[in-house]
Amino acid sequence: MRPRPPHPNVIASSLRKHCLLVHAYRRWRWVVCIIVFGVTSPFCFAGVRATDDTANDLVQALTASGRLNDAEWVCRNQLGRHPQGLLRHAKWSARLAHVLAERNAASIFDGKIADLSQRVDPAIDSACQPLVVLLSSYPESPSAVFLRATRLAIRQRILGAAIVAASVSPPDPTLTNELLSKFSRLQYDVNELQETARQEWSKRTAEPPRAAQPPDRIAADQYQRLLQELALERVSIALLQSELFPKDSDDYRAAAADAAVVAEAAMLALPDGSEAKRVATGLRAESLLRSGDVTAAAEIITAAGASSPTDDSPRWIALRVRLELARGDTSSARAICDAYYQSSGSEDAEPESLEVDFATLDLLLADAKDDGQVARWIDRIERRGGVFARRRAESIAIAMLRSTASPTEMADRRRLSPALIAAQGEDWLRRNDPRQAAGLLREAALAEPVPEAAFQYAAKSAAAAIAAKDSQQAIEVLRQTARMHAVHDHANQLTMQAALLASKPFAGADDPKRRLTLLEDLLKEVSQTWPSSEAAIKANEWLCRILVQSGRQEQAARDALELLTLGQRVDQFEPTLALWFDYLSELEPDQATNELDSLAATLGELAAENDAFANPIHRAAILFFDRSQMAFETTTLTGADPSTEFLRRLERFRASGGGGGGTIATDGVNDTILSRARWRLQRDAMLDAATQHAVGSVLLGWPDSSEWQTAMARFWSEQNEPSITAIVRLSLSGDPQPQSLQRGMRLLAGSDSKAAMRAAIELADRLAATMKIGEDDWYQAKLQAIEWLNQIGDPQQARKRAQYVLLLHRPTEEATHKRFEAFAKD
């Protein structure tokens, strides 16, 4: 149960004190734990009991117990009872805004961390809506300055919640910069409002005394108190910004040092002896502790204790605890805590005593020998401060977990067990909050040094993230944990699980292209990180299927070759060759030459490194490499099976350039070898016209040839009119026709027969006719025909054609124009 609200007869004075203190105790580990009801609003300082204060007590009690729907209903009911324009309506608009802010602050934790900064402004705007409506309707309302101050308090409340939400995830510089920008804007707006309030206060103090004042008029002393509140708010915002950075980092200390400067300025502006100045002094001491200036902080804390030895307020006790911790004196810090709890006794302490609870948490994290004690203390903080306080406590533990996970930390610093954070995450699972659970379990997984335990935490975190409809987070925790323990035998299984998740549509907004890229990256990571594992083989097969299906045969071939060279598994040689054959067989002859050079160099290095590959690569060379790339004369193929004998005869045939003629028997040769051998001999014939007759004669005797393959072999073997006619006919009837025509042109033009060359020219003319006049391909087809005419000894016809093109369809591209000019000259 929460502390019972004060008795109605004393609610006004205690509420005023609570507003002042709550706004001042911001740092402070629980800075965003408490909603600031009534802060910087005129009714906060009212000295006379209003008739609706009982309802206000009820709203506070309902909010404190988490019954926000009921609290909102009371606020809206009261708004309906008080017309717009009256002070009471303004009061209830502010109270409603605070209730909505509390709800929206909790909702900050519900979305993905990647979208956190985008959720902040809508949450603020939604909570401030009652104030915006009122200010737009009555811009000159006497409460306008105080309503604007309430809007600033709501912004700070929700931004503070965003810091806690962000702290559960690994530091993100982009998110930090976005939140820092929002805090900077908030600080600027507070400064602006402070100046406006100062002007209003000056107006009130300059007015002559009047016998009677309007009932809704706001007195000068209320503006003065507002100015004090805003001065403290500036300090608390500056101090809160330090929590955007990892504790003990340079940025953290620099932000705290800036906050100390702001606190010092506030102290100078606040009246001596005021509670506000004492609060600002405490905030300065806290800022100095965070900045690392322990000596200056100690002077302030010691002086405060000397000036008021009986002061045992929780904020100063917490400061003394943190001072002793900064000095490294955990025994003294523990004695201070023990003395405080022995004197206070009650579990249901005032909310401000949470400061001591969080200071004690710092002590336990620094000194406890049993993480179970820390876990129990986090439970206690929740009982006293609610769910938000628990989240804040867990974020503090996570910050220490991150720092102690580094091997560069001091050796004598106690290492926090990741099991503690994992236990907190599992507790959130039991509360049916998978998003919070996922973040905590992820932190445990990334900090756990024992691979088996880290894998368990990662799996649980991923399951929780999926339950929270955040597949991206599930993938990342599996991937990062696997990277941290890459030497473990089962690490690759986590990355494969991440790949499986990436292969399925994400809950909510799914981007298939982005997800496919992620899947490919994950599969490639498996094959590169664990190349000799079975997981790498499965990942590479999966990746290559994706690449082939999307028309990226080249990338599939290269990725498979990379895995082969890294893993050096002989059983993966044939699958790699299959991908390379599919890729090479679709290339133009000159394109294939460069790729074959690269493949030959890579496989040659592999054979030199690993003897197990010598025989397979020798076989591949016979079926793939150009004659200039073959360098296996000193080796002999082993085996007496038909395929091996076939390869021996094929090697001798190719080495001699087809000399000796004869046939190469194909009985018993498997289809894969036969199809590759056919492609290889066809390429030999296209590269060297001297081999065409022998190649054509051999290929004519091979089975299962297509009509084109048979026509091509007959053409090379005979090169007579019927064989040329057959090539022309198939070229004209092929589909798609441009590619079919180009294939026929190259084949016919590659022979020594003038008749075949003239047929190639005819096909070039047909190809140009399929194209739009003036396009680059049209010019190239025309040039090809002109060049062939020149080769067969008809330069006059070549010149006429070139002159015709220059006269009627002059090319604009300079290089093309010069080529036509070269043929057009006499």
Tab-separated table of N, CA and C in Angstrom, residues 348-451:
chain	number	residue	atom	x	y	z
A	348	ASP	N	6.514	1.702	4.844
A	348	ASP	CA	5.743	2.693	4.100
A	348	ASP	C	6.288	4.081	4.381
A	349	ALA	N	7.519	4.308	4.002
A	349	ALA	CA	8.156	5.600	4.236
A	349	ALA	C	7.643	6.624	3.235
A	350	GLU	N	7.967	7.897	3.460
A	350	GLU	CA	7.626	8.940	2.513
A	350	GLU	C	8.326	8.660	1.178
A	351	PRO	N	7.728	9.076	0.072
A	351	PRO	CA	8.367	8.808	-1.221
A	351	PRO	C	9.795	9.320	-1.305
A	352	GLU	N	10.085	10.455	-0.630
A	352	GLU	CA	11.436	10.993	-0.731
A	352	GLU	C	12.477	10.053	-0.145
A	353	SER	N	12.066	9.125	0.731
A	353	SER	CA	13.038	8.192	1.303
A	353	SER	C	13.549	7.201	0.267
A	354	LEU	N	12.947	7.186	-0.892
A	354	LEU	CA	13.480	6.358	-1.978
A	354	LEU	C	14.911	6.759	-2.315
A	355	GLU	N	15.260	8.025	-2.038
A	355	GLU	CA	16.634	8.445	-2.280
A	355	GLU	C	17.599	7.569	-1.503
A	356	VAL	N	17.282	7.288	-0.244
A	356	VAL	CA	18.154	6.441	0.559
A	356	VAL	C	18.112	5.008	0.035
A	357	ASP	N	16.940	4.576	-0.415
A	357	ASP	CA	16.840	3.228	-0.977
A	357	ASP	C	17.777	3.065	-2.176
A	358	PHE	N	17.823	4.078	-3.044
A	358	PHE	CA	18.691	3.981	-4.213
A	358	PHE	C	20.167	4.124	-3.829
A	359	ALA	N	20.447	4.935	-2.816
A	359	ALA	CA	21.828	5.009	-2.337
A	359	ALA	C	22.260	3.669	-1.756
A	360	THR	N	21.330	3.012	-1.069
A	360	THR	CA	21.631	1.689	-0.515
A	360	THR	C	21.853	0.684	-1.644
A	361	LEU	N	21.096	0.821	-2.718
A	361	LEU	CA	21.312	-0.057	-3.864
A	361	LEU	C	22.726	0.128	-4.405
A	362	ASP	N	23.184	1.386	-4.489
A	362	ASP	CA	24.570	1.627	-4.913
A	362	ASP	C	25.552	0.906	-3.997
A	363	LEU	N	25.256	0.961	-2.696
A	363	LEU	CA	26.125	0.301	-1.727
A	363	LEU	C	26.149	-1.205	-1.942
A	364	LEU	N	24.977	-1.790	-2.128
A	364	LEU	CA	24.910	-3.246	-2.316
A	364	LEU	C	25.615	-3.665	-3.604
A	365	LEU	N	25.459	-2.874	-4.648
A	365	LEU	CA	26.111	-3.209	-5.908
A	365	LEU	C	27.636	-3.126	-5.785
A	366	ALA	N	28.106	-2.235	-4.921
A	366	ALA	CA	29.547	-2.065	-4.775
A	366	ALA	C	30.163	-3.018	-3.760
A	367	ASP	N	29.333	-3.506	-2.805
A	367	ASP	CA	29.919	-4.200	-1.665
A	367	ASP	C	29.344	-5.582	-1.394
A	368	ALA	N	28.127	-5.862	-1.886
A	368	ALA	CA	27.466	-7.107	-1.491
A	368	ALA	C	28.208	-8.322	-2.021
A	369	LYS	N	28.223	-9.367	-1.231
A	369	LYS	CA	28.843	-10.629	-1.657
A	369	LYS	C	27.800	-11.573	-2.254
A	370	ASP	N	26.550	-11.224	-2.084
A	370	ASP	CA	25.462	-12.096	-2.532
A	370	ASP	C	24.529	-11.272	-3.406
A	371	ASP	N	24.440	-11.636	-4.691
A	371	ASP	CA	23.542	-10.895	-5.577
A	371	ASP	C	22.082	-11.075	-5.198
A	372	GLY	N	21.783	-12.118	-4.454
A	372	GLY	CA	20.414	-12.284	-3.987
A	372	GLY	C	19.977	-11.127	-3.118
A	373	GLN	N	20.907	-10.538	-2.383
A	373	GLN	CA	20.593	-9.386	-1.555
A	373	GLN	C	20.211	-8.193	-2.430
A	374	VAL	N	20.925	-8.039	-3.546
A	374	VAL	CA	20.591	-6.966	-4.479
A	374	VAL	C	19.197	-7.183	-5.061
A	375	ALA	N	18.897	-8.419	-5.439
A	375	ALA	CA	17.577	-8.721	-6.011
A	375	ALA	C	16.472	-8.422	-5.012
A	376	ARG	N	16.700	-8.797	-3.760
A	376	ARG	CA	15.675	-8.523	-2.735
A	376	ARG	C	15.514	-7.027	-2.517
A	377	TRP	N	16.618	-6.296	-2.625
A	377	TRP	CA	16.511	-4.856	-2.429
A	377	TRP	C	15.754	-4.196	-3.586
A	378	ILE	N	15.935	-4.696	-4.777
A	378	ILE	CA	15.159	-4.168	-5.911
A	378	ILE	C	13.672	-4.422	-5.687
A	379	ASP	N	13.343	-5.589	-5.137
A	379	ASP	CA	11.942	-5.860	-4.796
A	379	ASP	C	11.433	-4.850	-3.776
A	380	ARG	N	12.267	-4.515	-2.808
A	380	ARG	CA	11.862	-3.551	-1.776
A	380	ARG	C	11.615	-2.180	-2.407
A	381	ILE	N	12.492	-1.795	-3.309
A	381	ILE	CA	12.314	-0.505	-3.974
A	381	ILE	C	10.981	-0.470	-4.718
A	382	GLU	N	10.614	-1.578	-5.341
A	382	GLU	CA	9.324	-1.615	-6.034
A	382	GLU	C	8.176	-1.473	-5.053
A	383	ARG	N	8.262	-2.143	-3.912
A	383	ARG	CA	7.183	-2.035	-2.926
A	383	ARG	C	7.010	-0.591	-2.455
A	384	ARG	N	8.095	0.130	-2.342
A	384	ARG	CA	8.027	1.490	-1.814
A	384	ARG	C	7.800	2.524	-2.911
A	385	GLY	N	8.291	2.246	-4.117
A	385	GLY	CA	8.217	3.262	-5.165
A	385	GLY	C	7.445	2.877	-6.403
A	386	GLY	N	7.004	1.629	-6.500
A	386	GLY	CA	6.221	1.226	-7.646
A	386	GLY	C	7.055	0.625	-8.767
A	387	VAL	N	6.353	0.283	-9.851
A	387	VAL	CA	6.993	-0.403	-10.977
A	387	VAL	C	8.051	0.470	-11.629
A	388	PHE	N	7.777	1.763	-11.731
A	388	PHE	CA	8.750	2.633	-12.366
A	388	PHE	C	10.048	2.674	-11.565
A	389	ALA	N	9.928	2.713	-10.245
A	389	ALA	CA	11.126	2.711	-9.400
A	389	ALA	C	11.919	1.429	-9.609
A	390	ARG	N	11.220	0.328	-9.797
A	390	ARG	CA	11.917	-0.934	-10.045
A	390	ARG	C	12.696	-0.866	-11.359
A	391	ARG	N	12.065	-0.316	-12.383
A	391	ARG	CA	12.757	-0.195	-13.662
A	391	ARG	C	14.017	0.645	-13.503
A	392	ARG	N	13.905	1.711	-12.737
A	392	ARG	CA	15.065	2.565	-12.516
A	392	ARG	C	16.162	1.798	-11.781
A	393	ALA	N	15.788	1.024	-10.783
A	393	ALA	CA	16.770	0.234	-10.032
A	393	ALA	C	17.456	-0.775	-10.944
A	394	GLU	N	16.689	-1.401	-11.812
A	394	GLU	CA	17.282	-2.378	-12.725
A	394	GLU	C	18.235	-1.712	-13.712
A	395	SER	N	17.895	-0.502	-14.139
A	395	SER	CA	18.787	0.196	-15.064
A	395	SER	C	20.114	0.538	-14.392
A	396	ILE	N	20.078	0.822	-13.084
A	396	ILE	CA	21.319	1.089	-12.346
A	396	ILE	C	22.157	-0.176	-12.275
A	397	ALA	N	21.499	-1.302	-12.009
A	397	ALA	CA	22.228	-2.571	-11.963
A	397	ALA	C	22.813	-2.913	-13.325
A	398	ILE	N	22.080	-2.615	-14.376
A	398	ILE	CA	22.575	-2.889	-15.731
A	398	ILE	C	23.812	-2.037	-16.022
A	399	ALA	N	23.778	-0.770	-15.578
A	399	ALA	CA	24.934	0.100	-15.803
A	399	ALA	C	26.184	-0.480	-15.156
A	400	MET	N	26.035	-1.047	-13.966
A	400	MET	CA	27.193	-1.651	-13.311
A	400	MET	C	27.588	-2.940	-14.009
A	401	LEU	N	26.596	-3.696	-14.460
A	401	LEU	CA	26.895	-4.938	-15.168
A	401	LEU	C	27.731	-4.652	-16.412
A	402	ARG	N	27.395	-3.592	-17.127
A	402	ARG	CA	28.153	-3.241	-18.327
A	402	ARG	C	29.585	-2.855	-17.981
A	403	SER	N	29.751	-2.110	-16.895
A	403	SER	CA	31.100	-1.656	-16.550
A	403	SER	C	31.958	-2.798	-16.034
A	404	THR	N	31.361	-3.695	-15.245
A	404	THR	CA	32.156	-4.791	-14.686
A	404	THR	C	32.357	-5.913	-15.684
A	405	ALA	N	31.646	-5.863	-16.805
A	405	ALA	CA	31.840	-6.894	-17.830
A	405	ALA	C	33.113	-6.654	-18.620
A	406	SER	N	33.684	-5.459	-18.458
A	406	SER	CA	34.901	-5.134	-19.203
A	406	SER	C	36.124	-5.640	-18.464
A	407	PRO	N	37.008	-6.339	-19.136
A	407	PRO	CA	38.211	-6.851	-18.480
A	407	PRO	C	39.195	-5.753	-18.110
A	408	THR	N	38.967	-4.538	-18.588
A	408	THR	CA	39.892	-3.456	-18.287
A	408	THR	C	39.564	-2.761	-16.974
A	409	GLU	N	38.445	-3.151	-16.352
A	409	GLU	CA	38.074	-2.525	-15.084
A	409	GLU	C	39.055	-2.922	-13.985
A	410	MET	N	39.044	-2.168	-12.888
A	410	MET	CA	39.942	-2.446	-11.775
A	410	MET	C	39.700	-3.849	-11.238
A	411	ALA	N	40.785	-4.513	-10.893
A	411	ALA	CA	40.701	-5.917	-10.486
A	411	ALA	C	39.961	-6.082	-9.179
A	412	ASP	N	39.999	-5.050	-8.325
A	412	ASP	CA	39.382	-5.209	-7.005
A	412	ASP	C	37.912	-4.838	-7.003
A	413	ARG	N	37.384	-4.469	-8.152
A	413	ARG	CA	35.971	-4.121	-8.206
A	413	ARG	C	35.122	-5.378	-8.293
A	414	ARG	N	34.076	-5.408	-7.498
A	414	ARG	CA	33.243	-6.600	-7.474
A	414	ARG	C	32.532	-6.778	-8.807
A	415	ARG	N	32.505	-7.995	-9.281
A	415	ARG	CA	31.827	-8.294	-10.540
A	415	ARG	C	30.384	-8.675	-10.261
A	416	LEU	N	29.482	-7.945	-10.877
A	416	LEU	CA	28.059	-8.242	-10.726
A	416	LEU	C	27.700	-9.443	-11.588
A	417	SER	N	26.983	-10.375	-11.021
A	417	SER	CA	26.630	-11.585	-11.757
A	417	SER	C	25.524	-11.298	-12.766
A	418	PRO	N	25.697	-11.685	-14.020
A	418	PRO	CA	24.611	-11.534	-14.996
A	418	PRO	C	23.353	-12.301	-14.589
A	419	ALA	N	23.524	-13.315	-13.728
A	419	ALA	CA	22.355	-14.081	-13.277
A	419	ALA	C	21.353	-13.189	-12.555
A	420	LEU	N	21.862	-12.144	-11.880
A	420	LEU	CA	20.958	-11.220	-11.187
A	420	LEU	C	20.052	-10.518	-12.187
A	421	ILE	N	20.643	-9.994	-13.262
A	421	ILE	CA	19.851	-9.294	-14.276
A	421	ILE	C	18.924	-10.272	-14.984
A	422	ALA	N	19.408	-11.485	-15.227
A	422	ALA	CA	18.552	-12.493	-15.865
A	422	ALA	C	17.350	-12.801	-14.992
A	423	ALA	N	17.576	-12.882	-13.690
A	423	ALA	CA	16.467	-13.153	-12.777
A	423	ALA	C	15.436	-12.035	-12.819
A	424	GLN	N	15.909	-10.789	-12.944
A	424	GLN	CA	14.969	-9.676	-13.051
A	424	GLN	C	14.154	-9.797	-14.344
A	425	GLY	N	14.836	-10.188	-15.412
A	425	GLY	CA	14.121	-10.364	-16.675
A	425	GLY	C	13.073	-11.451	-16.600
A	426	GLU	N	13.411	-12.559	-15.963
A	426	GLU	CA	12.448	-13.647	-15.824
A	426	GLU	C	11.268	-13.219	-14.961
A	427	ASP	N	11.530	-12.336	-13.992
A	427	ASP	CA	10.435	-11.835	-13.169
A	427	ASP	C	9.467	-11.002	-14.007
A	428	TRP	N	10.005	-10.220	-14.939
A	428	TRP	CA	9.124	-9.450	-15.825
A	428	TRP	C	8.338	-10.374	-16.754
A	429	LEU	N	8.911	-11.503	-17.103
A	429	LEU	CA	8.145	-12.473	-17.890
A	429	LEU	C	6.938	-12.961	-17.106
A	430	ARG	N	7.151	-13.233	-15.826
A	430	ARG	CA	6.034	-13.672	-14.987
A	430	ARG	C	4.989	-12.582	-14.839
A	431	ARG	N	5.395	-11.336	-14.988
A	431	ARG	CA	4.450	-10.218	-14.904
A	431	ARG	C	3.784	-9.939	-16.256
A	432	ASN	N	4.120	-10.749	-17.245
A	432	ASN	CA	3.564	-10.610	-18.589
A	432	ASN	C	4.002	-9.300	-19.246
A	433	ASP	N	5.266	-8.941	-19.031
A	433	ASP	CA	5.854	-7.776	-19.689
A	433	ASP	C	7.084	-8.255	-20.474
A	434	PRO	N	6.866	-8.873	-21.635
A	434	PRO	CA	7.988	-9.471	-22.372
A	434	PRO	C	8.995	-8.458	-22.886
A	435	ARG	N	8.562	-7.230	-23.134
A	435	ARG	CA	9.501	-6.253	-23.678
A	435	ARG	C	10.574	-5.897	-22.647
A	436	GLN	N	10.157	-5.617	-21.415
A	436	GLN	CA	11.139	-5.335	-20.373
A	436	GLN	C	12.005	-6.560	-20.112
A	437	ALA	N	11.372	-7.726	-20.130
A	437	ALA	CA	12.120	-8.966	-19.902
A	437	ALA	C	13.169	-9.175	-20.977
A	438	ALA	N	12.823	-8.899	-22.211
A	438	ALA	CA	13.767	-9.106	-23.315
A	438	ALA	C	15.015	-8.251	-23.142
A	439	GLY	N	14.821	-6.991	-22.734
A	439	GLY	CA	15.966	-6.115	-22.559
A	439	GLY	C	16.899	-6.568	-21.452
A	440	LEU	N	16.331	-6.994	-20.331
A	440	LEU	CA	17.154	-7.431	-19.208
A	440	LEU	C	17.879	-8.733	-19.527
A	441	LEU	N	17.182	-9.658	-20.131
A	441	LEU	CA	17.817	-10.928	-20.487
A	441	LEU	C	18.900	-10.730	-21.546
A	442	ARG	N	18.698	-9.775	-22.432
A	442	ARG	CA	19.743	-9.469	-23.410
A	442	ARG	C	21.001	-8.971	-22.709
A	443	GLU	N	20.831	-8.067	-21.741
A	443	GLU	CA	21.990	-7.564	-21.012
A	443	GLU	C	22.719	-8.696	-20.296
A	444	ALA	N	21.954	-9.619	-19.717
A	444	ALA	CA	22.576	-10.753	-19.039
A	444	ALA	C	23.343	-11.623	-20.031
A	445	ALA	N	22.755	-11.843	-21.185
A	445	ALA	CA	23.415	-12.682	-22.192
A	445	ALA	C	24.721	-12.064	-22.669
A	446	LEU	N	24.717	-10.750	-22.874
A	446	LEU	CA	25.902	-10.092	-23.412
A	446	LEU	C	27.005	-9.911	-22.366
A	447	ALA	N	26.631	-10.019	-21.083
A	447	ALA	CA	27.634	-9.871	-20.024
A	447	ALA	C	28.119	-11.203	-19.474
A	448	GLU	N	27.399	-12.276	-19.775
A	448	GLU	CA	27.730	-13.588	-19.205
A	448	GLU	C	28.990	-14.167	-19.862
A	449	PRO	N	30.011	-14.483	-19.044
A	449	PRO	CA	31.248	-15.030	-19.633
A	449	PRO	C	31.172	-16.516	-19.954
A	450	VAL	N	30.254	-17.243	-19.344
A	450	VAL	CA	30.133	-18.684	-19.581
A	450	VAL	C	29.231	-18.898	-20.797
A	451	PRO	N	29.742	-19.486	-21.874
A	451	PRO	CA	28.953	-19.576	-23.110
A	451	PRO	C	27.595	-20.253	-22.922
